[in-house]
Short mmCIF file of C-alpha atoms in Angstrom, two decimals:
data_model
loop_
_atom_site.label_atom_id
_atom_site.label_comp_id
_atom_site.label_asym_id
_atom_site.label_seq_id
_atom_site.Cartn_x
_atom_site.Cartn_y
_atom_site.Cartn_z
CA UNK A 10 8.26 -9.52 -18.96
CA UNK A 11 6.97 -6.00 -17.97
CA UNK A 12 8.91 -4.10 -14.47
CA UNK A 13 7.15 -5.13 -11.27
CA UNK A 14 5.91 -2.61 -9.47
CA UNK A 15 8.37 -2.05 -7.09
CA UNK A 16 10.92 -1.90 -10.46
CA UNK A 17 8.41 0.80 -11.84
CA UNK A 18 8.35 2.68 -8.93
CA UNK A 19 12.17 2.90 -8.77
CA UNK A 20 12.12 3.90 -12.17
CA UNK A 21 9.92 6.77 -12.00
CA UNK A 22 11.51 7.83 -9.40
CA UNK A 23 14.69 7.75 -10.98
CA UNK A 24 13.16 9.84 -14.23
CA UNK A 25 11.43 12.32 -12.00
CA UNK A 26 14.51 13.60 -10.38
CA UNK A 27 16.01 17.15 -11.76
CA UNK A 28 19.35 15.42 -13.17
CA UNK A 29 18.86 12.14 -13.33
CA UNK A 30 22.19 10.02 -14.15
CA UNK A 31 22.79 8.96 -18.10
CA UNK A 32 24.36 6.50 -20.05
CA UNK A 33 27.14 7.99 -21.69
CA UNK A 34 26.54 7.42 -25.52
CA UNK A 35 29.59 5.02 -26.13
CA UNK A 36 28.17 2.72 -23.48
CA UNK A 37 24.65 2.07 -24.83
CA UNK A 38 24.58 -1.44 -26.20
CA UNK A 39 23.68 -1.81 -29.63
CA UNK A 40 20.81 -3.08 -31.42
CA UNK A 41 20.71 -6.80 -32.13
CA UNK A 42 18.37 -8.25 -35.26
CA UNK A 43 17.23 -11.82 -34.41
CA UNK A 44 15.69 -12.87 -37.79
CA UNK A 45 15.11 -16.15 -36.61
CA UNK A 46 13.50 -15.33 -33.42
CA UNK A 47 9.85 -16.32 -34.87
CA UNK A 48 11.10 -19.55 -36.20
CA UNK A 49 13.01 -20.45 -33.21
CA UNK A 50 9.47 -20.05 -31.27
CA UNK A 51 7.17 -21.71 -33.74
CA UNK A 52 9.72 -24.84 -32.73
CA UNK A 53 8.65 -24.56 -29.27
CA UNK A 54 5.61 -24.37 -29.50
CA UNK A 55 5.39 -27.12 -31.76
CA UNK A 56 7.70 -28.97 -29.35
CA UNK A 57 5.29 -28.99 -26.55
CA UNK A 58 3.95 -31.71 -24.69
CA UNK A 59 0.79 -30.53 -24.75
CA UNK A 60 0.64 -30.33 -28.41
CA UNK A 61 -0.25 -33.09 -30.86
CA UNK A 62 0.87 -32.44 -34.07
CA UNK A 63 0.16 -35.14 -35.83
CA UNK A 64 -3.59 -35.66 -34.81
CA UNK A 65 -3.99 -32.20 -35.19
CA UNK A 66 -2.29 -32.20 -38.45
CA UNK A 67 -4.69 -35.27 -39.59
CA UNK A 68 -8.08 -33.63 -38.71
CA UNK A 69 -7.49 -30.65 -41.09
CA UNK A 70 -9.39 -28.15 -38.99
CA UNK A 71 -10.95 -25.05 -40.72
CA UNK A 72 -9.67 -21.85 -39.24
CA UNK A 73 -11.33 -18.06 -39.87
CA UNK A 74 -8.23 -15.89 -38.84
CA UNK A 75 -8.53 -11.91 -38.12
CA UNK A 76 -5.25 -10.36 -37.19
CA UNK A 77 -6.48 -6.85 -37.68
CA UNK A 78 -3.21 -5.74 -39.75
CA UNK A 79 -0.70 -6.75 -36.98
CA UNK A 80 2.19 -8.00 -36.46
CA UNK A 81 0.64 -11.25 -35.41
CA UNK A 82 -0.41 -11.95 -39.02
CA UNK A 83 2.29 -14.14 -40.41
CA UNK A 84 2.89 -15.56 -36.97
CA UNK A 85 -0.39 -16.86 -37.35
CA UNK A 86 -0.53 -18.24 -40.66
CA UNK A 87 2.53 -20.11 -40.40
CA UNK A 88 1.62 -21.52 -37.00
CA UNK A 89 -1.98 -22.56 -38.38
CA UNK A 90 -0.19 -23.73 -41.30
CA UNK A 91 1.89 -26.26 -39.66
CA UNK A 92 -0.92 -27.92 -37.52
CA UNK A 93 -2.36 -28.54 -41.10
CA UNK A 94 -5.23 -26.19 -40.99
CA UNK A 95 -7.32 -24.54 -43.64
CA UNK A 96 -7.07 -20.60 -42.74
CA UNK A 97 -9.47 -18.05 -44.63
CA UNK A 98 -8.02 -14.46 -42.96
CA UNK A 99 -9.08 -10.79 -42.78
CA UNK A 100 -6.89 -8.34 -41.67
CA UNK A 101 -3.24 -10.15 -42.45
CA UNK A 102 -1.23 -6.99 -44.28
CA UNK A 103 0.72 -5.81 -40.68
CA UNK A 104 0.79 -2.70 -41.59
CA UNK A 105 -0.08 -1.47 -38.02
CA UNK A 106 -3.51 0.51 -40.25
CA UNK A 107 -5.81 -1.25 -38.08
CA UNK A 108 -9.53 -1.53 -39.99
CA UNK A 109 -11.41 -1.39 -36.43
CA UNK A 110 -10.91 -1.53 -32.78
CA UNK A 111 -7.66 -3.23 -32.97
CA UNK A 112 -8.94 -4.79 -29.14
CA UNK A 113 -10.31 -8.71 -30.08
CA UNK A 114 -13.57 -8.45 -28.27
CA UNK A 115 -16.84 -9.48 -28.87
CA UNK A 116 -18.40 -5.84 -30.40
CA UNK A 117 -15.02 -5.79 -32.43
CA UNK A 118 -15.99 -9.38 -34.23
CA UNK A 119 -18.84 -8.75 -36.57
CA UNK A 120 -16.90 -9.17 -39.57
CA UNK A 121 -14.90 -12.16 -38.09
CA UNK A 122 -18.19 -14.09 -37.07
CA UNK A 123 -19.37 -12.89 -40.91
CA UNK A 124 -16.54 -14.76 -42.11
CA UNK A 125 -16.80 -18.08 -39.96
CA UNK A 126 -20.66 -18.38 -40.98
CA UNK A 127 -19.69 -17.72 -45.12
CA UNK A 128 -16.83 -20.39 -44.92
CA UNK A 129 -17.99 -22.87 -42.56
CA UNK A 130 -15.12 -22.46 -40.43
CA UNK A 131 -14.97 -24.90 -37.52
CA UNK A 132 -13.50 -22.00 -35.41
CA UNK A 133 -12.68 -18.47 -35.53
CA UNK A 134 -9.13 -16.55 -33.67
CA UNK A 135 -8.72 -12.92 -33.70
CA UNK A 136 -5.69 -11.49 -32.10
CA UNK A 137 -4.45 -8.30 -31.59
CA UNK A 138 -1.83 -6.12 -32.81
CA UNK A 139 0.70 -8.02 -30.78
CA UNK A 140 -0.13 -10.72 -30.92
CA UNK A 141 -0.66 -11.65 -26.95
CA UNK A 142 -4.53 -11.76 -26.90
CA UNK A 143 -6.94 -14.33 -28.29
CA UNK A 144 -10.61 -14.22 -28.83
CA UNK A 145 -12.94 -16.70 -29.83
CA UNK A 146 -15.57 -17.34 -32.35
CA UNK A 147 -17.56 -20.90 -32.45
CA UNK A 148 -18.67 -22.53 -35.40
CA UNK A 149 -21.87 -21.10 -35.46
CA UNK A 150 -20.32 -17.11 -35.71
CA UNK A 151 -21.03 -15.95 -32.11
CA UNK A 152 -18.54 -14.32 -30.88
CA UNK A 153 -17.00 -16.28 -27.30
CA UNK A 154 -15.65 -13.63 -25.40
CA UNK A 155 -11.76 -14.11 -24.39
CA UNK A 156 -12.37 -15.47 -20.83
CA UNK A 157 -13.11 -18.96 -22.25
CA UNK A 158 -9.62 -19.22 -24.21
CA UNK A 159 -7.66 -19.47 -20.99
CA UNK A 160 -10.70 -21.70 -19.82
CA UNK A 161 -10.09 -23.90 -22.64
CA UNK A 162 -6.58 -23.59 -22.63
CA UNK A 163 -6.09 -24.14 -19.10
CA UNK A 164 -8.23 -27.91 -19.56
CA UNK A 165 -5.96 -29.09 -22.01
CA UNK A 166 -2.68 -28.35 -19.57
CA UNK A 167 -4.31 -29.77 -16.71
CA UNK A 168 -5.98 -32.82 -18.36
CA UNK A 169 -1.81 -33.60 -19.08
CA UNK A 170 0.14 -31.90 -16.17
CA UNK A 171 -2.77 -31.01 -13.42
CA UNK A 172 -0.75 -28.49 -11.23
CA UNK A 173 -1.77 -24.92 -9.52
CA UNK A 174 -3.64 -22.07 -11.96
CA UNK A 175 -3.14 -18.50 -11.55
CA UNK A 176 -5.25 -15.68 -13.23
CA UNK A 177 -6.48 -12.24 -12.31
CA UNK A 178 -9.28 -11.22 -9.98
CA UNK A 179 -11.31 -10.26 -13.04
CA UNK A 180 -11.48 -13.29 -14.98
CA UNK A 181 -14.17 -15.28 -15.32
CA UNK A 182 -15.49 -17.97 -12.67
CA UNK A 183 -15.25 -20.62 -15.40
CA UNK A 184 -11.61 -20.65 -14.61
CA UNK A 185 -12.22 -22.09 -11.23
CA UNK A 186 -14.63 -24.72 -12.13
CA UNK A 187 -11.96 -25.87 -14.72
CA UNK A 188 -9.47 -25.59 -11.71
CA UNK A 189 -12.75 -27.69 -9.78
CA UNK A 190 -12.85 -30.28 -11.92
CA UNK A 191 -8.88 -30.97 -11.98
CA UNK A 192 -9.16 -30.74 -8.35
CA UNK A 193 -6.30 -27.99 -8.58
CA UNK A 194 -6.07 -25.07 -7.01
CA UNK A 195 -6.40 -21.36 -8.26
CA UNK A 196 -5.30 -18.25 -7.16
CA UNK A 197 -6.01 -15.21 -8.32
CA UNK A 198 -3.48 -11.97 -8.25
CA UNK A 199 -4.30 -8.08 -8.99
CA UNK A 200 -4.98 -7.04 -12.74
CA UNK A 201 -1.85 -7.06 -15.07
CA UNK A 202 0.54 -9.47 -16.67
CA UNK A 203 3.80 -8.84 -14.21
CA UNK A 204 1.34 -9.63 -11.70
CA UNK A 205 -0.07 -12.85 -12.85
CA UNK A 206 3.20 -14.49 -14.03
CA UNK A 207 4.76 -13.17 -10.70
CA UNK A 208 2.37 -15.01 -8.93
CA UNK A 209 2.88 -17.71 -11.26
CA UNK A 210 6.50 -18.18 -10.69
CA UNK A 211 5.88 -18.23 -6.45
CA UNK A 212 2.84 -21.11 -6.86
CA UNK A 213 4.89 -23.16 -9.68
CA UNK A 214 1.45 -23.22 -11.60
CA UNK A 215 1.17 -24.88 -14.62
CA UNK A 216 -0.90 -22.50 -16.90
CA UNK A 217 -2.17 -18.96 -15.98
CA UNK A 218 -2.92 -15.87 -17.53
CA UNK A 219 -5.62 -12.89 -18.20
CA UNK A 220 -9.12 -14.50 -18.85
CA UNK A 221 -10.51 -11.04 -18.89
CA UNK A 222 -8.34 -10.33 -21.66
CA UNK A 223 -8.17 -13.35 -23.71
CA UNK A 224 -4.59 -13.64 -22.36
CA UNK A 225 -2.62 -17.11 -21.51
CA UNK A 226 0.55 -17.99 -19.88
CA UNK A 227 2.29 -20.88 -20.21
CA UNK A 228 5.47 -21.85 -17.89
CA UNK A 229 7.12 -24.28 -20.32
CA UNK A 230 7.07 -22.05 -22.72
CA UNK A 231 7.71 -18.92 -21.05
CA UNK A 232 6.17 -16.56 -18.74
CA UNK A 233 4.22 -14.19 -21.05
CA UNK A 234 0.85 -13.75 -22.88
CA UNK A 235 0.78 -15.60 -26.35
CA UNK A 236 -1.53 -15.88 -28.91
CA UNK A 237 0.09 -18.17 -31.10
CA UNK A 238 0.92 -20.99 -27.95
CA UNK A 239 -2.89 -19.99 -27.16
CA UNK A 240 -4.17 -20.68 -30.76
CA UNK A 241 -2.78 -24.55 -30.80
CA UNK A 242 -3.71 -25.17 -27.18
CA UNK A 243 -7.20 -24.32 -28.41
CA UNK A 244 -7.13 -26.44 -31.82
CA UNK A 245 -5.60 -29.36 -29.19
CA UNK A 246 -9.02 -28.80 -26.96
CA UNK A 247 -11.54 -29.23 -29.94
CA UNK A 248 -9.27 -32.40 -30.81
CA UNK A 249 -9.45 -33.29 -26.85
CA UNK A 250 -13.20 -33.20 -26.73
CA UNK A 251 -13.91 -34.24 -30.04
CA UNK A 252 -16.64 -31.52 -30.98
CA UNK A 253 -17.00 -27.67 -32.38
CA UNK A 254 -15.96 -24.69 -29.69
CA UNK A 255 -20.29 -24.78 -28.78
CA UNK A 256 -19.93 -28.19 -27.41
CA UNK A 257 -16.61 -27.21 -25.67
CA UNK A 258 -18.13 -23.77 -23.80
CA UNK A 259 -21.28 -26.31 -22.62
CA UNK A 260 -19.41 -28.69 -20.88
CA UNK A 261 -19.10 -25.94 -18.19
CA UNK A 262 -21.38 -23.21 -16.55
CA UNK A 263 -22.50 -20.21 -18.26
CA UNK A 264 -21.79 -16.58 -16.60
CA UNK A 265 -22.03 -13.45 -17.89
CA UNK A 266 -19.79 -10.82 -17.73
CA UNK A 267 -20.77 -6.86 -17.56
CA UNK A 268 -17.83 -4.12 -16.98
CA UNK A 269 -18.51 -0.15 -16.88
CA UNK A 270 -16.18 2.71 -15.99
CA UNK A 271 -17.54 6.22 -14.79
CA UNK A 272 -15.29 9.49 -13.49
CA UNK A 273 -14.37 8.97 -9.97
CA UNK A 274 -11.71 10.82 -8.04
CA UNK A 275 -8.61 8.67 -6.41
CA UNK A 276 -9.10 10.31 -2.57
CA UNK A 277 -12.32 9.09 -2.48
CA UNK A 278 -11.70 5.24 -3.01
CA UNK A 279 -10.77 4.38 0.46
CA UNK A 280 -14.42 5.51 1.56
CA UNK A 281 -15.85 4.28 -1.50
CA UNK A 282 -14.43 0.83 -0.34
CA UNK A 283 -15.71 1.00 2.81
CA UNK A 284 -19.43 2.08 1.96
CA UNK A 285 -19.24 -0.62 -0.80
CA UNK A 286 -18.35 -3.57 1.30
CA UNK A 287 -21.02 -2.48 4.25
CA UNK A 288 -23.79 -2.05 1.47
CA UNK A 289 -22.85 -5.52 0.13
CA UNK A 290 -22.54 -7.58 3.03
CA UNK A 291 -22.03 -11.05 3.13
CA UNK A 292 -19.07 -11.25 0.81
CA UNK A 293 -15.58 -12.43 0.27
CA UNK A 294 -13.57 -9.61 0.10
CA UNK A 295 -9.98 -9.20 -1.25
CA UNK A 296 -7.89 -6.12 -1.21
CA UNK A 297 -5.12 -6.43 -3.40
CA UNK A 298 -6.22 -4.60 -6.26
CA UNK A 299 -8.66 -1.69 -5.47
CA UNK A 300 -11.51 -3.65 -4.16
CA UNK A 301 -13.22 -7.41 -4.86
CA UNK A 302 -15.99 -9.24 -3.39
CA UNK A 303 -18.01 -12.64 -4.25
CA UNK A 304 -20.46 -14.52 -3.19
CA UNK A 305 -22.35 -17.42 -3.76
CA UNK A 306 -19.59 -20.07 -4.24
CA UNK A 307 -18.06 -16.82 -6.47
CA UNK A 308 -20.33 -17.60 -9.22
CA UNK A 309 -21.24 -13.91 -8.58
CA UNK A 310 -18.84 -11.25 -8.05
CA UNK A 311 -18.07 -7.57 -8.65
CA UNK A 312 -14.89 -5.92 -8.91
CA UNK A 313 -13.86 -2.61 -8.43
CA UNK A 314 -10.59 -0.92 -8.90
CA UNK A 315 -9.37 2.83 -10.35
CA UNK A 316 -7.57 3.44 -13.75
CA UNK A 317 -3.41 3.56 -13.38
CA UNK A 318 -3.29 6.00 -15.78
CA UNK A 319 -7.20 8.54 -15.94
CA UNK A 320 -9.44 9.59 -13.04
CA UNK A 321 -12.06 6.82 -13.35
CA UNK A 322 -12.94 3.89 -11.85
CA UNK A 323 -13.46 0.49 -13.37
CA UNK A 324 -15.99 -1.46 -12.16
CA UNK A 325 -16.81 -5.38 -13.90
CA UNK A 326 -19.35 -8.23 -12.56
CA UNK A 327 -20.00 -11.57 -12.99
CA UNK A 328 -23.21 -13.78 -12.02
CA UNK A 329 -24.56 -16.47 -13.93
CA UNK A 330 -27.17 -14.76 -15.80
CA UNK A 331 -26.79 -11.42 -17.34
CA UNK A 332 -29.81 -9.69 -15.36
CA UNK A 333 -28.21 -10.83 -11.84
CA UNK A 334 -24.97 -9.21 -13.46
CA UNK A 335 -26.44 -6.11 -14.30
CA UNK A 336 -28.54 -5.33 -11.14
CA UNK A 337 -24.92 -5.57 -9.48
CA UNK A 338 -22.85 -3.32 -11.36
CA UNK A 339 -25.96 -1.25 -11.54
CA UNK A 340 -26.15 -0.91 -7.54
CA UNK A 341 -22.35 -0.46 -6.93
CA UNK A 342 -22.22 2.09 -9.80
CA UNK A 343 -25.37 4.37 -8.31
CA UNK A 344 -23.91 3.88 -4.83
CA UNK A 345 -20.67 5.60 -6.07
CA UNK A 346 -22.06 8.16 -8.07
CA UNK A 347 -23.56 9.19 -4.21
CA UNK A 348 -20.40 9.73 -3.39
CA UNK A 349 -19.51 12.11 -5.88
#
C-alpha cells in the first residue's frame, strides 16, 4: 500500500530537514528476488470464491488484450490463459516503450476497439503499465470507460458476499445503484488509493476501489488496485449475466462523465469553495477532498479539487446525459475563471 497522509507528511518532513538522520550502509537490508511472486498470486486469484473456474473455463470466452508494453503483459496472458480464454493481444513485449498514452482510457483505445471488431472478440481489457487499472471494450468495439469495471466487478462480489462498498468521490453514480440494488451501503472517501482501502479497512467492505480510474480493490485478496483479480471478476460477470459487456452496462443507468483542469492558484480555493457552493445551491456538499456537491438523488454531481503536485485545479461532472454534464462543468469552470 502507498504512506497515508499523515505517514507522507512525516516523511517529508523528515527529508526536508538540513541533516536528516541515515541508515548507515551496513544496516540497509538487502534486496530479496521473489521469482515466484506472480505464480503465488495467479493461485489466489484463482482460489477465490468469487471465481468459477470451471464454468469460466467451459465457455471459452474470446478476449482482445492491450497491455501497452507493460509489465502487466504476461500477467495477463497467463491469467486469461487459465480461465480458458482465447486472447488476440497488442502491446505484450514489456519493454516499458509504450506505443501510446500508456493511461487505458477511452481516447487511448482506438486500436484496441480496432482489434475487438476484426476478431470478434466477446470483450476487450487494456491495462496499464502496472498493471492496477482496467478498461473496458464491449463486443461491439466501443470503448466502456473504466468506471463500469468496478461497477461490474463490484455486482459479482455482492451478488456472493453483499457487504459495505467503498470508492472515491469521483467515481461514477453507477456504483451506488449497484450498491442500491444489493441494498448495501457505499461510502465514498477523497481521491487516491491509501484513501480508499483506508476507508475500506474501517467499514469492513467487501469490494472497493477507483471507478474513475478503472481501479478495484478486493479485501480477500488484498488491499490494492489489480488488474488481473479485476480481469476474472469481469469474465465471472459476463458468465453471471449470461450476455456480451452491452447487455451488462444496460442493466443499469447511463451517466456521462466530463472532467477538465484549468490554472488556478491554491490561496484562492477556500473562496473559490465558498462562491461555488452559494452559486450552486441546493446541493449535498462534502469537504474532504477539495470540494463535492450532488444533487438530484446524486445522479448529477460535480467535483472539484486542486492538483497535489501543479497549480491547477481539477474539476469532473457527472449527470445522466452528456449535455446536463457539460452545462455543469461549463458553469463551475467560467465561475472560477472570475476569480482569477
Amino acid at each position: 500500500m502507498f504512506l497515508a497522509r499523515d505517514q507522507s507528511e512525516r516523511f517529508r518532513h523528515f527529508l526536508a530537514q538540513e541533516d536528516p538522520q541515515r541508515v548507515p550502509w551496513d544496516f540497509i537490508e538487502p534486496v530479496i528476488e521473489d521469482d515466484d511472486a506472480w505464480q503465488r498470486h495467479l493461485r489466489a486469484i484463482l482460489a477465490l470464491h468469487e471465481v468459477d473456474i470451471g464454468d469460466l473455463r467451459g465457455r471459452g470466452i474470446r478476449v482482445a488484450l492491450d497491455c501497452v508494453n507493460g509489465a502487466g503483459g504476461p500477467a495477463m496472458a497467463e491469467l486469461l490463459s487459465e480461465l480458458g480464454c482465447t486472447v488476440e493481444a497488442i502491446g505484450m513485449n514489456p519493454d516499458g516503450r509504450f506505443p501510446r498514452d500508456p493511461e487505458p482510457t477511452a481516447a487511448n483505445l482506438t486500436e484496441l476497439c480496432t482489434l475487438v471488431r476484426d476478431t470478434g472478440a466477446d470483450v476487450g481489457f487494456a491495462v496499464d503499465p502496472d498493471a492496477d487499472r482496467l478498461a473496458l471494450v464491449d463486443e461491439t468495439g466501443r470503448a466502456m470507460g473504466e468506471d463500469l469495471t468496478l461497477a461490474f466487478a463490484a455486482a459479482v462480489v455482492l451478488r456472493r458476499t453483499p457487504g459495505p462498498v467503498v470508492t472515491n468521490l469521483s467515481t461514477s453514480q453507477v456504483l451506488n445503484d449497484v450498491a442500491d440494488a444489493f441494498s448495501v451501503p457505499l461510502t465514498r472517501a477523497p481521491v487516491g488509493e491509501i484513501n480508499v482501502a483506508e476507508q475500506m479497512i474501517a467499514e469492513r467492505a467487501v469490494v472497493g476501489g477507483e471507478g474513475s480510474n478503472g481501479g478495484v480493490i478486493l479485501p480477500a485478496l488484498h488491499h490494492t488496485r489489480d488488474a488481473p483479480m479485476a480481469a476474472a471478476l469481469i469474465l465471472q460477470h459476463l458468465v453471471d449475466i449470461g450476455g456480451p459487456p452491452s447487455s451488462a452496462a444496460a442493466r443499469w443507468p447511463s451517466y456521462s462523465i466530463v472532467k477538465e483542469k484549468i490554472k488556478f492558484p491554491r490561496e484562492a480555493l477556500a473562496g473559490a469553495y465558498q462562491m461555488l457552493e452559494e452559486d450552486l445551491n441546493g446541493a449535498t456538499l462534502d469537504h474532504s477532498d477539495g470540494l463535492w456537491l450532488a444533487w438530484r438523488d446524486r445522479s448529477t454531481w460535480l467535483h472539484v479539487r486542486p492538483s497535489g503536485t501543479e497549480p491547477i485545479v481539477r474539476l469532473i461532472a457527472e449527470a445522466p446525459d452528456e449535455d446536463g454534464a457539460r452545462a455543469l462543468l461549463d458553469h463551475a469552470t467560467g465561475l472560477l475563471e472570475g476569480v482569477v
